[in-house]
Amino acid sequence: MDLQPILDRIGAEMQAAPDRGRVADYIPELARVSTDHFAMAVCTADGQTFTTGAAEMPFSIQSVSKVFTLALALGRLGDQLWSRVGREPSGLAFNSVVQLESEKGIPRNPFINAGALVVTDAILQGHQPREVLGEILRFLREAAGEDDIHINKAVAASELAHGHRNLALAHFMAAHGNLRCPPEATCGTYFHQCAIEMSARQLARAGRFLMNAPGMPRLVAPARTRRINALMMTCGHYDGSGEFAYRVGLPGKSGVGGGILVIAPGRASIAVWSPGLNAQGNSQLGTLAVERLARATGWSVFG
Amino acid sequence: MDLQPILDRIGAEMQAAPDRGRVADYIPELARVSTDHFAMAVCTADGQTFTTGAAEMPFSIQSVSKVFTLALALGRLGDQLWSRVGREPSGLAFNSVVQLESEKGIPRNPFINAGALVVTDAILQGHQPREVLGEILRFLREAAGEDDIHINKAVAASELAHGHRNLALAHFMAAHGNLRCPPEATCGTYFHQCAIEMSARQLARAGRFLMNAPGMPRLVAPARTRRINALMMTCGHYDGSGEFAYRVGLPGKSGVGGGILVIAPGRASIAVWSPGLNAQGNSQLGTLAVERLARATGWSVFG
Amino acid sequence: MDLQPILDRIGAEMQAAPDRGRVADYIPELARVSTDHFAMAVCTADGQTFTTGAAEMPFSIQSVSKVFTLALALGRLGDQLWSRVGREPSGLAFNSVVQLESEKGIPRNPFINAGALVVTDAILQGHQPREVLGEILRFLREAAGEDDIHINKAVAASELAHGHRNLALAHFMAAHGNLRCPPEATCGTYFHQCAIEMSARQLARAGRFLMNAPGMPRLVAPARTRRINALMMTCGHYDGSGEFAYRVGLPGKSGVGGGILVIAPGRASIAVWSPGLNAQGNSQLGTLAVERLARATGWSVFG
Amino acid sequence: MDLQPILDRIGAEMQAAPDRGRVADYIPELARVSTDHFAMAVCTADGQTFTTGAAEMPFSIQSVSKVFTLALALGRLGDQLWSRVGREPSGLAFNSVVQLESEKGIPRNPFINAGALVVTDAILQGHQPREVLGEILRFLREAAGEDDIHINKAVAASELAHGHRNLALAHFMAAHGNLRCPPEATCGTYFHQCAIEMSARQLARAGRFLMNAPGMPRLVAPARTRRINALMMTCGHYDGSGEFAYRVGLPGKSGVGGGILVIAPGRASIAVWSPGLNAQGNSQLGTLAVERLARATGWSVFG
């Protein structure tokens, strides 16, 4: 299938879209990015890559990083990770502490903030933050097949300076014995992981291992990619996951920087970026763009 | 693919399984069904039907009926239904009233009880319960391609006698203006719809329209079957939906009678029945059986 | 102490007060009462009665009735009532269903709606609604020492027509086995009890038994009046109880009709009425008036 | 009134009581105190002091300190403190974070942990922890009229080592802009304030200013003591405040070390100590002892 005309059309539509959402304003470094940006990249199972828009411009991947740290943690710890974090959608905002209280410090899933902190904490245990961040970067570089992927230290510092909510989650879990490292260390590592910058093209390439298709990088076992995809479907967009599944029909993981990684199993890895967010904190135009791509390609997993 | 050996093996394994869950005990009519029962039926896109176990024995479909009333309501009302019910997983039990309070009487999705009551209420508006129940039965019979599908009146009466929780949900939504018919009428219709009995074979056949495959009954537009499947994936197993997606990788809808309807888009419609339930209120062996079927066939939508 | 000058001053201040709150609008019969009204009546331990404003005008006592049904229920059932209802402030709105779910159908206290329904249900068990309403009226007439106290049937009918929220609470408790009568019967009785009309003078007189002073009517044992007063202090103003204790320093019970019964133990029974409500659903000017009375008299129980 | 025989009797009953509750086990320093201890001290308005039991033995006052820091904060900041903390009972456990989330970082009252952290933070702003702790100790010593009141540094260190839950609350409020000092500084000060040790006799003496009686120390204005007493009545025992008001009928503040300060306005300041706690985290025998004292003296404020 020649996707380029489809991407060109979607790119043009997105550039012209009037309602572009609002950038995250909780840290200054993200707040100053323009909502004008749009980029999309698609790596298909036959090895091709298609792009539209600013597909080479690095952006802050933020929570999209949770997919890769989950893959790393499962590779290192296997299923024992699931004694510390659940696999259910939360029905609440990404940074809610309510369920932690009624569920004794076990986060509902690895894609809400509390769950991602547990995942990072699990990788960090017995290591230095610097080592772990190096390992995360190596994983991403191997997945993407290129080396020019870095942490934006100004963003990481800004996250740290405004990180009280995540520190609250971390201390809360520590109080329940569900954190192994000091909350400051776990949060510090997490803030740096969120501050990784990638272009849409790099992110689409880095997601290829989740396609589970021949010839793609194989970083984790197929049984595990299926399960990561399942979690992305039910939990990847916080309290907008049901809506994303309904509209797009593909597993995806969004970040507050406006990026979304979407997997069409067996077919494609898709990255989209537009910094303006909708009410649920997911990229407004990014969601719309992959919805149109899924409709044009018939890639919905739901028939 | 010849599924019969696979089903035979799964059927034998399920008959021998020691941990069979517990039957629902909230109404006497369901509480007295034996956990010994097991049945599975698979209708494939090429028109074949495979079964194992007690596939001709009728059971109470209970909440599996919500899939069919949703299809009916969408056919009649279209997307305006979504002003009255959401599309997000709830993160809570099937009969919780907590979110109704914070979300002003709008249920989170059409598969929790409150949402299903809104769907039934939407079909009922302007009609008599008897007419609506007739319409639901006609829809099921047409979908299954056979007529021997009925309501068990003893079960319906038993539900009514123990129906305070659903009446509470209905009155709560009425207080918020999100019910159009008297709560007693809406609940009465709902209790009867839940008391429909079907065999596993009938249920698998009735689900074929959701496969979205050529030659299958076409009761709603393909764009709509995709969306119903998406809702089954994210919300079809209450607060066990994430787990079902993780283990099975297919959209499904469970009922407290022990039945589950599962769709492999483009490939198969699957019905499984075993009355013992797990902690989330979904069939213990039914879940296990479709997990094994999905693994044996590679039908997971997640790669 | 000659209270008349104090009451005259307070009455004049209240008539001139610009911010009079908003009348309850959930039933038409209450919504059409003017916020211009103000009345206050004080019965002192030495047998005198002082009034200001429209102290002879009947108003709908609404939830103030809960004090009297609690006294009746304790008289009939004694402390076994407390197995069905708690004694703690709720921290939530008067009609919340959230805590009922986490606390298995046991309301937090007898003054939130759910708790008052349990109290009425306890009195109703084994009787007809008509008998119980007769008993409640007899109790009030005896307490007030006069007979001209009646139920406004138009208000009762209006409550019934808009009573879905209370029916939801009742069915919810029935589902947990914490209602003995049919929800419709309990709610019907409750709606009539809330529709009792009394003047401020009558209400102040009816509250004299809670003063626990010599020469006052003795309808329940002193140990019980103390405890009813304690409950009025901690729970009598819903989620504004802390504020009322802080500002006024006396136990009181408010009603959505704008009435408040306040007890100065050993000293006085006070009734105040002004239909405009504050954000917590308690009489705006009524609260202000008793705050000024308490300050002028030094009647705060807190020193 | 000669209280000594009453105290002797209560002391004897408490020494013999079989059900003594359980000591707090969240920090080792508190967990190793024996439940055998019992002490009670009463300072009356006429200047006398009565004691029974181990009334000279210092114990960790823990949350009883919140009464004194509230008095200090109100003295320094006046009513502007109330923009940062509410005055309503919470209906939840002392360390719950649930309401903070729905109420945007404003704690319900100054006696739950989150509220007490705000109070300490308000005193700390612009000062060093060491200065503030000195000020708290000076306030207590002046109130008690004696100097031998100190901080147990081992307890403070133990609180810090197990302080994740309070750090979570502090960071959560910082995320909402409701903390002025770094969470670590506010919590550090708070942990030390909780680690103050006093004997029952000292504590009863330190509470005399809340009696609002002639000849007693006057550390804050009478209008303020009334209001502090009101808050102790509605919020002083966490989610057991309603029960304490119902049983005892006096304002009080409990601590997890097993101490309770109780005020009979105009009459007495009472301190009781027994380390075993009930299910709500309040001293089991302490509550029982003041209930019996209130009954014997008729000091209930409720008549």
XYZ file of C-alpha atoms in Angstrom, chain A residues 95-98 101 164-165 167-168 171-172 174-176 183-184, chain D residues 95-98 101 164-165 167-168 171-172 174-176 183-184:
32
model
C -2.061 11.333 38.295
C -4.859 10.335 40.653
C -3.993 9.099 44.112
C -7.530 8.017 45.008
C -5.488 4.606 48.820
C 5.355 17.408 43.726
C 2.446 15.387 42.430
C 6.631 12.702 44.574
C 3.330 12.442 46.421
C 5.899 8.562 48.858
C 2.393 7.134 49.056
C 6.658 3.875 49.675
C 4.333 4.086 52.685
C 2.695 0.896 51.414
C 11.179 8.226 46.226
C 13.543 11.014 45.205
C -4.140 10.260 56.882
C -6.458 9.999 53.887
C -5.448 11.697 50.674
C -8.759 11.105 48.902
C -7.666 15.273 45.477
C 6.274 8.532 53.702
C 2.559 8.927 54.178
C 5.435 13.332 52.915
C 2.907 12.170 50.330
C 3.911 16.927 48.343
C 0.300 16.613 47.264
C 2.634 21.484 47.459
C 1.451 20.406 44.009
C -1.716 22.440 44.681
C 7.693 19.475 52.116
C 10.752 18.003 53.823
